[in-house]
Backbone as JSON, one array per atom type, in Angstrom:
{
  "sequence": "XXXXXXXXXXXXXXXXXXXXXXXXXXXXXXXXXXXXXXXXXXXXXXXXXXXXXXXXXXXXXXXXXXXXXXXXXXXXXXXXXXXXXXXXXXXXXXXXXXXXXXXXXXXXXXXXXXXXXXXXXXXXXXXXXXXXXXXXXXXXXXXXXXXXXXXXXXXXXXXXXXXXXXXXXXXXXXXXXXXXXXXXXXXXXXXXXXXXXXXXXXXXXXXXXXXXXXXXXXXXXXXXXXXXXXXXXXXXXXX",
  "N": [[-18.42, 30.12, 102.24], [-16.29, 32.71, 103.37], [-13.19, 32.29, 105.23], [-12.43, 34.28, 107.11], [-14.86, 35.23, 107.97], [-15.92, 33.18, 109.55], [-14.11, 33.26, 111.69], [-14.74, 35.78, 112.61], [-17.36, 35.39, 113.6], [-16.86, 33.64, 115.73], [-15.31, 35.27, 117.38], [-17.17, 37.24, 118.01], [-19.0, 35.75, 119.46], [-17.46, 34.98, 121.68], [-17.02, 37.48, 122.81], [-19.59, 38.17, 123.63], [-20.18, 36.23, 125.58], [-18.25, 36.79, 127.47], [-19.0, 39.27, 128.39], [-21.3, 38.75, 129.8], [-23.09, 38.98, 132.92], [-21.97, 37.61, 136.02], [-23.54, 35.47, 138.41], [-24.2, 36.36, 141.83], [-23.63, 34.31, 144.35], [-23.43, 31.6, 146.75], [-20.33, 29.9, 146.82], [-20.42, 27.23, 146.3], [-22.81, 26.79, 145.0], [-22.32, 28.35, 142.81], [-20.37, 26.95, 141.6], [-21.7, 24.64, 140.87], [-23.56, 25.62, 139.14], [-22.01, 26.69, 137.12], [-21.19, 24.6, 135.61], [-23.15, 23.92, 133.78], [-23.33, 26.22, 131.98], [-20.75, 25.99, 130.86], [-20.87, 23.58, 129.49], [-22.92, 24.22, 127.81], [-21.73, 26.3, 126.38], [-19.74, 24.9, 125.04], [-21.23, 23.2, 123.42], [-22.59, 25.11, 121.89], [-20.49, 26.24, 120.57], [-19.65, 24.11, 118.97], [-21.9, 23.9, 117.34], [-21.8, 26.35, 115.95], [-19.38, 26.04, 114.61], [-20.05, 23.87, 113.0], [-22.07, 25.01, 111.46], [-20.56, 26.94, 110.14], [-18.79, 25.33, 108.69], [-20.61, 24.0, 107.06], [-21.58, 26.16, 105.67], [-19.29, 26.9, 104.26], [-18.92, 24.63, 102.7], [-21.32, 24.57, 101.23], [-21.06, 26.98, 99.99], [-19.12, 26.66, 98.1], [-18.22, 26.97, 94.69], [-20.02, 25.3, 92.16], [-20.66, 23.29, 89.18], [-21.9, 25.44, 86.78], [-23.92, 27.58, 84.65], [-23.42, 30.2, 84.6], [-22.85, 33.47, 83.3], [-19.67, 34.21, 82.21], [-18.41, 32.21, 83.59], [-16.28, 29.28, 83.57], [-17.48, 27.13, 82.02], [-19.12, 28.64, 80.27], [-17.23, 30.02, 78.82], [-16.03, 27.88, 77.53], [-18.15, 27.05, 75.98], [-18.28, 29.01, 74.11], [-16.2, 28.44, 72.49], [-16.58, 27.21, 69.87], [-16.52, 29.33, 68.09], [-14.23, 29.81, 66.33], [-14.89, 28.35, 64.03], [-16.34, 29.97, 62.41], [-14.96, 31.44, 60.27], [-14.7, 29.4, 58.34], [-17.35, 28.97, 57.59], [-17.93, 31.46, 56.52], [-16.18, 31.42, 54.38], [-17.29, 29.34, 52.91], [-19.78, 30.44, 52.22], [-18.92, 32.61, 50.7], [-17.68, 31.23, 48.63], [-19.89, 29.93, 47.53], [-21.37, 32.12, 46.67], [-19.64, 33.13, 44.74], [-19.7, 31.04, 42.94], [-22.34, 31.15, 42.11], [-22.52, 33.32, 40.49], [-23.39, 34.27, 37.28], [-21.75, 33.45, 34.16], [-20.41, 35.67, 31.67], [-22.09, 36.11, 28.59], [-20.95, 35.29, 25.3], [-20.32, 37.89, 22.95], [-22.28, 38.5, 20.08], [-21.19, 39.14, 16.92], [-21.25, 41.11, 13.82], [-22.06, 39.51, 10.69], [-19.47, 38.28, 8.6], [-18.45, 38.58, 5.22], [-16.62, 36.6, 4.42], [-17.29, 34.35, 5.87], [-19.65, 33.54, 4.84], [-21.76, 32.13, 2.29], [-23.36, 32.53, -0.89], [-25.84, 31.8, -3.32], [-27.46, 31.79, -6.5], [-30.48, 30.32, -6.91], [-32.49, 30.19, -8.82], [-33.99, 31.88, -11.68], [-36.74, 34.0, -12.38], [-39.2, 35.22, -14.65], [-40.85, 38.38, -15.05], [-43.2, 41.01, -15.86], [-41.3, 42.97, -17.7], [-39.23, 42.61, -15.87], [-36.78, 40.71, -13.96], [-36.56, 38.1, -11.62], [-34.62, 36.9, -9.04], [-34.07, 34.03, -7.05], [-32.37, 33.77, -4.15], [-30.07, 32.07, -2.09], [-28.6, 32.03, 1.13], [-25.93, 31.02, 3.25], [-24.57, 30.4, 6.47], [-21.35, 29.66, 6.8], [-19.51, 29.72, 8.75], [-18.0, 29.11, 12.05], [-19.18, 30.25, 14.18], [-21.93, 32.08, 15.65], [-23.59, 34.87, 14.05], [-24.57, 38.28, 13.29], [-26.86, 39.28, 10.86], [-27.79, 41.74, 8.56], [-31.15, 42.36, 7.77], [-31.86, 43.48, 5.34], [-29.9, 44.37, 2.56], [-27.74, 46.31, 0.36], [-28.56, 45.73, -2.88], [-27.06, 44.51, -5.96], [-26.86, 44.23, -9.52], [-24.73, 42.28, -11.33], [-22.2, 41.72, -13.86], [-20.4, 39.03, -15.58], [-17.83, 39.99, -15.82], [-17.41, 41.43, -13.58], [-18.48, 43.97, -13.57], [-20.79, 46.49, -12.43], [-24.03, 46.49, -13.26], [-26.59, 47.34, -12.52], [-27.18, 49.35, -9.76], [-28.34, 49.17, -6.52], [-30.15, 50.77, -3.72], [-29.04, 51.71, -0.45], [-30.53, 50.55, 2.57], [-32.44, 52.63, 4.78], [-33.04, 51.95, 7.42], [-32.91, 48.79, 9.16], [-33.83, 45.46, 10.16], [-32.31, 42.82, 12.14], [-30.87, 39.57, 11.82], [-30.04, 36.66, 13.63], [-27.64, 34.43, 12.78], [-27.04, 31.12, 13.18], [-24.27, 28.78, 13.17], [-24.21, 27.15, 10.05], [-26.8, 27.87, 9.43], [-29.47, 28.72, 7.15], [-30.76, 31.16, 4.97], [-33.09, 32.89, 2.81], [-33.83, 35.03, -0.05], [-35.59, 37.25, -2.29], [-34.64, 38.84, -5.25], [-35.29, 41.51, -7.26], [-34.82, 42.77, -10.48], [-34.87, 45.35, -12.97], [-35.19, 46.97, -16.22], [-32.58, 47.04, -17.63], [-30.48, 48.68, -19.55], [-27.93, 48.59, -20.47], [-25.01, 47.68, -22.5], [-24.78, 44.38, -24.03], [-24.45, 41.84, -21.58], [-21.51, 40.38, -20.03], [-21.23, 37.0, -19.57], [-21.09, 35.06, -16.52], [-24.33, 36.28, -15.45], [-25.01, 37.73, -12.31], [-25.85, 38.32, -8.82], [-25.08, 40.7, -6.33], [-24.39, 41.61, -2.87], [-24.15, 44.39, -0.83], [-22.85, 45.09, 2.27], [-23.63, 46.9, 5.34], [-21.27, 47.68, 6.59], [-19.55, 47.93, 4.49], [-18.61, 45.59, 3.47], [-18.8, 43.0, 0.94], [-20.71, 40.63, -0.83], [-20.81, 38.27, -3.36], [-23.11, 36.42, -5.16], [-23.14, 33.0, -6.23], [-23.56, 32.21, -9.67], [-26.37, 30.91, -11.55], [-25.45, 29.28, -13.59], [-22.27, 28.88, -15.3], [-22.56, 30.11, -17.76], [-24.74, 31.72, -17.76], [-26.94, 34.21, -18.87], [-29.08, 35.67, -18.01], [-30.97, 38.49, -18.03], [-32.62, 41.5, -17.2], [-35.01, 43.05, -19.41], [-34.59, 46.07, -21.44], [-36.56, 48.69, -20.69], [-36.79, 51.34, -21.16], [-34.63, 53.63, -22.36], [-34.14, 56.09, -21.3], [-34.58, 55.95, -18.64], [-33.31, 55.02, -15.43], [-31.99, 51.82, -14.42], [-33.47, 49.59, -12.05], [-33.21, 47.9, -8.89], [-34.18, 45.75, -6.34], [-34.53, 44.17, -3.11], [-36.05, 41.57, -1.14], [-36.47, 41.17, 2.43], [-34.05, 39.12, 4.13], [-34.91, 35.82, 5.05], [-35.7, 32.9, 7.0]],
  "CA": [[-18.29, 31.25, 103.17], [-14.87, 32.99, 103.59], [-12.65, 31.89, 106.52], [-12.43, 35.41, 108.05], [-16.21, 35.36, 108.51], [-16.02, 32.21, 110.66], [-13.35, 33.82, 112.83], [-15.49, 36.93, 113.13], [-18.47, 34.85, 114.39], [-16.3, 33.1, 116.99], [-14.9, 36.42, 118.21], [-18.38, 37.88, 118.54], [-19.57, 34.88, 120.5], [-16.6, 35.09, 122.88], [-17.25, 38.79, 123.42], [-20.89, 38.15, 124.28], [-20.1, 35.4, 126.8], [-17.4, 37.47, 128.45], [-19.72, 40.42, 128.93], [-22.46, 38.31, 130.58], [-22.86, 39.12, 134.38], [-21.86, 36.38, 136.82], [-24.46, 35.49, 139.55], [-23.59, 36.45, 143.19], [-24.18, 33.17, 145.09], [-22.37, 30.82, 147.44], [-19.34, 29.31, 145.91], [-20.8, 25.88, 145.9], [-23.87, 26.86, 144.01], [-21.71, 28.9, 141.59], [-19.63, 25.87, 140.92], [-22.65, 23.71, 140.28], [-24.25, 26.23, 138.01], [-21.07, 26.97, 136.04], [-21.01, 23.43, 134.73], [-24.12, 23.97, 132.68], [-22.88, 27.17, 130.94], [-19.56, 25.5, 130.12], [-21.35, 22.58, 128.52], [-23.69, 24.93, 126.77], [-20.77, 27.01, 125.52], [-19.06, 23.92, 124.15], [-22.19, 22.77, 122.39], [-22.84, 26.22, 120.96], [-19.29, 26.38, 119.71], [-19.68, 23.05, 117.95], [-22.94, 24.23, 116.38], [-21.31, 27.43, 115.09], [-18.37, 25.47, 113.71], [-20.74, 23.05, 111.99], [-22.73, 25.92, 110.52], [-19.52, 27.56, 109.31], [-18.3, 24.32, 107.73], [-21.67, 23.8, 106.06], [-21.61, 27.34, 104.79], [-18.13, 26.84, 103.36], [-19.16, 23.58, 101.69], [-22.38, 25.0, 100.33], [-20.64, 28.17, 99.26], [-18.16, 26.35, 97.04], [-18.85, 27.02, 93.35], [-20.18, 24.05, 91.42], [-20.93, 23.48, 87.75], [-22.92, 26.48, 86.58], [-23.94, 28.22, 83.33], [-23.36, 31.65, 84.82], [-22.06, 34.2, 82.31], [-18.32, 34.48, 82.68], [-17.81, 31.02, 84.16], [-15.47, 28.49, 82.63], [-18.3, 26.44, 81.0], [-19.57, 29.57, 79.24], [-16.09, 30.29, 77.95], [-15.84, 26.71, 76.66], [-19.25, 27.0, 75.01], [-18.02, 29.97, 73.04], [-15.04, 28.01, 71.72], [-16.81, 26.92, 68.44], [-16.44, 30.53, 67.25], [-13.25, 29.77, 65.23], [-15.41, 27.73, 62.81], [-17.02, 30.98, 61.6], [-14.29, 31.73, 58.98], [-14.99, 28.36, 57.35], [-18.69, 29.24, 57.07], [-17.83, 32.64, 55.65], [-15.52, 30.99, 53.14], [-18.24, 28.55, 52.13], [-20.77, 31.35, 51.64], [-18.26, 33.37, 49.64], [-17.48, 30.34, 47.49], [-21.19, 29.71, 46.89], [-21.74, 33.35, 45.95], [-18.8, 33.24, 43.54], [-20.14, 30.04, 41.97], [-23.66, 31.48, 41.6], [-22.45, 34.43, 39.54], [-23.42, 33.76, 35.91], [-20.67, 33.89, 33.28], [-20.84, 36.57, 30.6], [-22.34, 35.46, 27.31], [-20.13, 35.87, 24.24], [-20.98, 38.87, 22.1], [-22.48, 38.09, 18.68], [-20.8, 40.23, 16.03], [-21.85, 41.1, 12.48], [-21.58, 38.46, 9.77], [-18.42, 38.69, 7.66], [-18.63, 37.89, 3.93], [-15.75, 35.43, 4.29], [-17.92, 33.2, 6.51], [-20.95, 33.32, 4.2], [-21.83, 31.78, 0.86], [-24.67, 32.81, -1.48], [-25.97, 31.29, -4.69], [-28.77, 31.99, -7.14], [-31.1, 29.03, -7.16], [-33.28, 30.25, -10.06], [-34.51, 33.17, -12.16], [-38.11, 33.99, -12.87], [-39.51, 36.41, -15.43], [-42.07, 39.15, -14.78], [-43.38, 42.05, -16.87], [-40.17, 43.9, -17.74], [-38.3, 42.39, -14.75], [-36.29, 39.37, -13.69], [-36.51, 37.89, -10.16], [-33.71, 35.82, -8.65], [-34.19, 33.45, -5.7], [-30.98, 33.64, -3.67], [-29.93, 31.37, -0.81], [-27.37, 32.4, 1.85], [-25.6, 30.07, 4.32], [-23.46, 30.73, 7.38], [-20.36, 28.59, 6.79], [-18.56, 29.93, 9.85], [-18.12, 28.27, 13.25], [-19.8, 31.05, 15.25], [-23.14, 32.82, 15.28], [-23.32, 36.25, 13.64], [-25.74, 39.09, 13.0], [-27.01, 39.62, 9.45], [-28.82, 42.74, 8.26], [-32.25, 41.75, 7.02], [-31.84, 44.05, 3.99], [-28.62, 44.97, 2.15], [-27.83, 47.03, -0.91], [-28.36, 44.74, -3.93], [-26.47, 44.93, -7.23], [-26.84, 43.27, -10.63], [-23.34, 42.33, -11.82], [-21.85, 40.85, -15.0], [-19.31, 38.09, -15.38], [-16.56, 40.7, -15.77], [-17.35, 42.18, -12.33], [-19.09, 45.3, -13.69], [-22.09, 46.66, -11.78], [-24.96, 46.91, -14.28], [-27.61, 48.12, -11.81], [-26.8, 49.5, -8.35], [-29.5, 49.48, -5.69], [-30.01, 51.75, -2.66], [-28.85, 51.19, 0.91], [-31.72, 50.78, 3.39], [-32.28, 53.62, 5.85], [-33.01, 51.13, 8.65], [-33.15, 47.38, 8.88], [-33.77, 44.54, 11.29], [-31.15, 41.93, 12.12], [-31.11, 38.16, 12.06], [-28.91, 35.93, 14.2], [-27.41, 33.2, 12.01], [-26.23, 30.09, 13.83], [-23.45, 28.08, 12.18], [-24.98, 26.26, 9.19], [-28.15, 28.38, 9.16], [-29.74, 29.11, 5.76], [-31.85, 32.13, 4.75], [-33.3, 33.17, 1.38], [-34.42, 36.3, -0.42], [-35.92, 37.47, -3.7], [-34.05, 40.08, -5.78], [-35.97, 41.87, -8.52], [-34.12, 43.79, -11.27], [-35.62, 45.74, -14.18], [-34.71, 48.05, -17.09], [-31.13, 47.06, -17.85], [-30.26, 49.18, -20.91], [-26.49, 48.55, -20.77], [-24.68, 46.73, -23.57], [-24.95, 42.96, -23.7], [-23.59, 41.49, -20.45], [-20.55, 39.27, -20.08], [-21.73, 35.97, -18.65], [-22.48, 34.86, -16.11], [-25.01, 37.33, -14.69], [-25.19, 37.34, -10.91], [-26.33, 39.33, -7.89], [-24.17, 40.96, -5.2], [-24.98, 42.28, -1.72], [-23.19, 45.25, -0.14], [-23.24, 45.2, 3.68], [-23.56, 48.24, 5.92], [-19.88, 48.01, 6.93], [-18.76, 48.0, 3.27], [-18.32, 44.25, 2.95], [-19.57, 42.67, -0.26], [-20.84, 39.2, -1.09], [-21.33, 38.0, -4.7], [-23.72, 35.1, -5.22], [-22.76, 32.14, -7.35], [-24.61, 32.24, -10.71], [-27.07, 29.66, -11.82], [-24.52, 28.49, -14.4], [-21.17, 29.73, -15.78], [-22.91, 30.78, -19.02], [-26.05, 32.36, -17.61], [-27.04, 35.62, -19.31], [-30.4, 36.19, -17.66], [-30.83, 39.94, -17.84], [-33.92, 42.14, -17.43], [-35.05, 43.84, -20.66], [-34.56, 47.54, -21.34], [-37.91, 49.23, -20.87], [-36.7, 52.76, -21.53], [-33.23, 54.04, -22.21], [-34.03, 57.33, -20.54], [-34.83, 55.69, -17.2], [-32.28, 54.16, -14.85], [-32.41, 50.5, -13.98], [-33.77, 49.46, -10.61], [-33.04, 46.57, -8.3], [-34.62, 45.71, -4.93], [-34.52, 42.85, -2.5], [-36.91, 41.3, 0.02], [-35.63, 40.85, 3.6], [-33.63, 37.74, 4.32], [-35.83, 35.08, 5.93], [-35.41, 31.44, 7.03]],
  "C": [[-16.82, 31.49, 103.44], [-14.47, 32.64, 105.01], [-12.69, 33.01, 107.52], [-13.81, 35.63, 108.62], [-16.43, 34.4, 109.66], [-15.31, 32.74, 111.88], [-14.11, 34.97, 113.46], [-16.66, 36.47, 113.98], [-17.99, 34.32, 115.73], [-15.92, 34.23, 117.92], [-16.1, 37.1, 118.8], [-19.01, 37.05, 119.64], [-18.79, 34.97, 121.79], [-16.84, 36.41, 123.58], [-18.56, 38.82, 124.17], [-20.83, 37.37, 125.59], [-19.25, 36.06, 127.86], [-18.12, 38.62, 129.12], [-20.9, 40.02, 129.79], [-22.17, 38.43, 132.07], [-22.84, 37.76, 135.07], [-22.79, 36.46, 138.05], [-23.7, 35.51, 140.88], [-24.28, 35.41, 144.06], [-23.06, 32.5, 145.87], [-21.52, 30.09, 146.43], [-19.75, 27.97, 145.42], [-21.83, 25.9, 144.79], [-23.34, 27.42, 142.71], [-21.02, 27.82, 140.81], [-20.59, 24.95, 140.23], [-23.3, 24.3, 139.02], [-23.31, 26.5, 136.85], [-20.86, 25.78, 135.12], [-21.96, 23.47, 133.54], [-23.72, 25.0, 131.62], [-21.68, 26.69, 130.17], [-19.98, 24.49, 129.09], [-22.12, 23.24, 127.4], [-22.78, 25.67, 125.82], [-20.08, 26.07, 124.56], [-19.99, 23.48, 123.03], [-22.46, 23.87, 121.39], [-21.68, 26.43, 120.01], [-19.3, 25.35, 118.59], [-20.74, 23.35, 116.88], [-22.47, 25.3, 115.4], [-20.28, 26.91, 114.1], [-19.03, 24.65, 112.61], [-21.42, 23.92, 110.95], [-21.71, 26.56, 109.59], [-19.02, 26.59, 108.26], [-19.34, 24.09, 106.63], [-21.74, 24.97, 105.09], [-20.47, 27.33, 103.81], [-18.37, 25.82, 102.26], [-20.23, 24.01, 100.69], [-21.98, 26.19, 99.5], [-19.64, 27.91, 98.17], [-18.85, 26.37, 95.68], [-18.9, 25.67, 92.7], [-20.38, 24.33, 89.96], [-22.09, 24.44, 87.56], [-22.82, 27.04, 85.19], [-23.89, 29.72, 83.46], [-22.45, 32.3, 83.79], [-20.71, 34.53, 82.9], [-17.65, 33.28, 83.3], [-17.08, 30.25, 83.1], [-16.32, 27.76, 81.61], [-18.77, 27.38, 79.91], [-18.46, 29.88, 78.26], [-15.87, 29.14, 76.99], [-16.92, 26.65, 75.61], [-19.02, 27.94, 73.85], [-16.89, 29.55, 72.13], [-15.33, 27.67, 70.27], [-16.69, 28.11, 67.53], [-15.43, 30.45, 66.13], [-13.77, 29.13, 63.96], [-16.09, 28.74, 61.9], [-16.32, 31.28, 60.29], [-14.58, 30.69, 57.92], [-16.36, 28.58, 56.73], [-18.67, 30.42, 56.13], [-17.21, 32.28, 54.32], [-16.48, 30.22, 52.26], [-19.28, 29.44, 51.46], [-20.16, 32.14, 50.51], [-18.05, 32.51, 48.4], [-18.78, 30.1, 46.75], [-21.61, 30.92, 46.08], [-20.94, 33.47, 44.66], [-19.26, 32.26, 42.47], [-21.46, 30.43, 41.32], [-23.64, 32.61, 40.57], [-22.44, 33.89, 38.11], [-22.29, 34.3, 35.06], [-21.22, 34.75, 32.14], [-21.0, 35.82, 29.29], [-21.46, 36.11, 26.23], [-20.94, 36.82, 23.37], [-21.08, 38.37, 20.66], [-22.18, 39.29, 17.78], [-21.47, 40.13, 14.67], [-21.26, 39.99, 11.61], [-20.53, 39.05, 8.82], [-18.6, 37.92, 6.35], [-17.79, 36.63, 3.78], [-16.37, 34.18, 4.9], [-19.28, 32.86, 5.91], [-20.78, 32.87, 2.76], [-23.25, 32.06, 0.37], [-24.69, 32.25, -2.9], [-27.38, 31.54, -5.2], [-29.35, 30.63, -7.48], [-31.89, 29.02, -8.46], [-33.62, 31.69, -10.4], [-35.95, 32.98, -12.61], [-38.37, 35.29, -13.62], [-40.81, 37.06, -14.98], [-42.14, 40.24, -15.83], [-42.26, 43.08, -16.77], [-39.16, 43.71, -16.64], [-37.83, 40.94, -14.72], [-36.11, 39.24, -12.18], [-35.64, 36.68, -9.86], [-34.03, 35.36, -7.23], [-32.77, 33.14, -5.23], [-30.99, 33.0, -2.27], [-28.59, 31.73, -0.17], [-27.18, 31.45, 3.04], [-24.45, 30.58, 5.17], [-22.52, 29.53, 7.44], [-19.35, 28.71, 7.92], [-18.84, 29.0, 11.03], [-18.78, 29.01, 14.4], [-21.04, 31.74, 14.72], [-22.76, 34.25, 14.9], [-24.63, 36.95, 13.33], [-25.73, 39.5, 11.53], [-28.09, 40.68, 9.3], [-29.91, 42.08, 7.42], [-32.3, 42.23, 5.58], [-30.48, 44.68, 3.73], [-28.84, 45.81, 0.89], [-27.55, 46.05, -2.05], [-27.75, 45.35, -5.2], [-26.65, 43.81, -8.26], [-25.48, 43.39, -11.29], [-23.16, 41.36, -13.0], [-20.69, 39.95, -14.64], [-17.95, 38.76, -15.31], [-16.43, 41.55, -14.49], [-18.0, 43.55, -12.39], [-20.46, 45.33, -13.0], [-23.05, 47.24, -12.82], [-26.11, 47.74, -13.68], [-27.23, 48.13, -10.33], [-28.03, 49.93, -7.55], [-29.2, 50.53, -4.63], [-29.82, 51.06, -1.31], [-30.09, 51.49, 1.75], [-31.44, 51.82, 4.48], [-32.19, 52.92, 7.2], [-33.3, 49.69, 8.27], [-33.12, 46.58, 10.17], [-32.52, 43.67, 11.15], [-31.58, 40.5, 12.41], [-29.86, 37.55, 12.67], [-28.78, 34.61, 13.45], [-26.51, 32.27, 12.81], [-25.36, 29.42, 12.76], [-24.29, 27.07, 11.38], [-26.37, 26.74, 8.86], [-28.27, 28.87, 7.72], [-30.91, 30.08, 5.72], [-31.95, 32.4, 3.24], [-33.9, 34.55, 1.18], [-34.8, 36.29, -1.9], [-35.36, 38.83, -4.11], [-34.69, 40.34, -7.15], [-35.24, 43.01, -9.21], [-34.94, 44.1, -12.53], [-34.91, 46.87, -14.9], [-33.18, 48.13, -17.15], [-30.89, 47.44, -19.31], [-28.77, 49.25, -21.25], [-26.23, 47.59, -21.92], [-24.81, 45.29, -23.1], [-23.98, 42.56, -22.59], [-22.6, 40.4, -20.78], [-21.05, 38.22, -19.09], [-20.64, 35.56, -17.64], [-23.03, 36.05, -15.34], [-25.21, 36.83, -13.25], [-25.7, 38.53, -10.09], [-25.32, 39.46, -6.76], [-24.93, 41.71, -4.11], [-23.89, 43.09, -1.01], [-23.69, 45.46, 1.29], [-23.05, 46.63, 4.19], [-22.13, 48.65, 6.25], [-18.98, 48.07, 5.7], [-18.39, 46.66, 2.69], [-19.24, 43.91, 1.79], [-19.54, 41.17, -0.51], [-21.49, 39.01, -2.46], [-21.87, 36.58, -4.73], [-23.21, 34.31, -6.41], [-23.9, 32.15, -8.38], [-25.29, 30.89, -10.87], [-26.18, 28.72, -12.62], [-23.42, 29.42, -14.91], [-21.52, 30.52, -17.04], [-24.23, 31.54, -18.94], [-26.0, 33.83, -18.02], [-28.43, 36.19, -19.03], [-30.26, 37.66, -17.28], [-32.19, 40.58, -18.07], [-33.9, 42.99, -18.7], [-35.0, 45.33, -20.39], [-35.95, 48.06, -21.65], [-37.92, 50.7, -21.26], [-35.31, 53.26, -21.27], [-33.09, 55.31, -21.39], [-34.24, 57.14, -19.05], [-33.74, 54.77, -16.65], [-32.86, 52.8, -14.47], [-32.67, 50.5, -12.47], [-33.56, 48.03, -10.16], [-33.41, 46.67, -6.81], [-34.58, 44.28, -4.41], [-35.54, 42.77, -1.36], [-35.99, 41.01, 1.23], [-35.24, 39.38, 3.62], [-34.58, 37.06, 5.31], [-35.47, 33.6, 5.9], [-36.24, 30.69, 6.0]]
}
């Protein structure tokens, strides 16, 4: 309770006692009766003072969780730790982002090797079994079908095939091996220079010549009609 309120109570009490009418009586009786009001006034004063002191003591602020009090301000002090949490979340988000996968490009003839494993004869045709290996250190995309050619030992193209309109693609891991069958027929050109082999022309213009069965191989399809062009086709590459 504020101090000015105590003073105000004392002043009001004094004003009330001063305004009280005094009894008209003999002096002796007045004297006897005045002793009781004086004692009563003293006691009342002590009671008011005690009440005021109690009010002051009880009115003092104690520990409280009231909004705006010092304890509430202290409770809010952990707020500076928020940036650390934000940093941790940002770091976790950055870590969770997956890295970009490397792009697989087309196979280059320099990283591939091909060889004819064998020749087989058919009615008016010859069929070569060809094996291709990825000798590179990276994966690459290989067209399932290329443009095949029958070539002589002097590099001449004896029969030229057709480029495919569309084709699937195979992903060749390093060391992967795929095979195909190449069928040629009606070669009416002069006798070939050994060794006979097969070449593959890629869509980007690259060219891969397979190793022949032997340095002296002259396997060549027979001429079935000089008036008709030779033909050559390949099956899709497959594991």
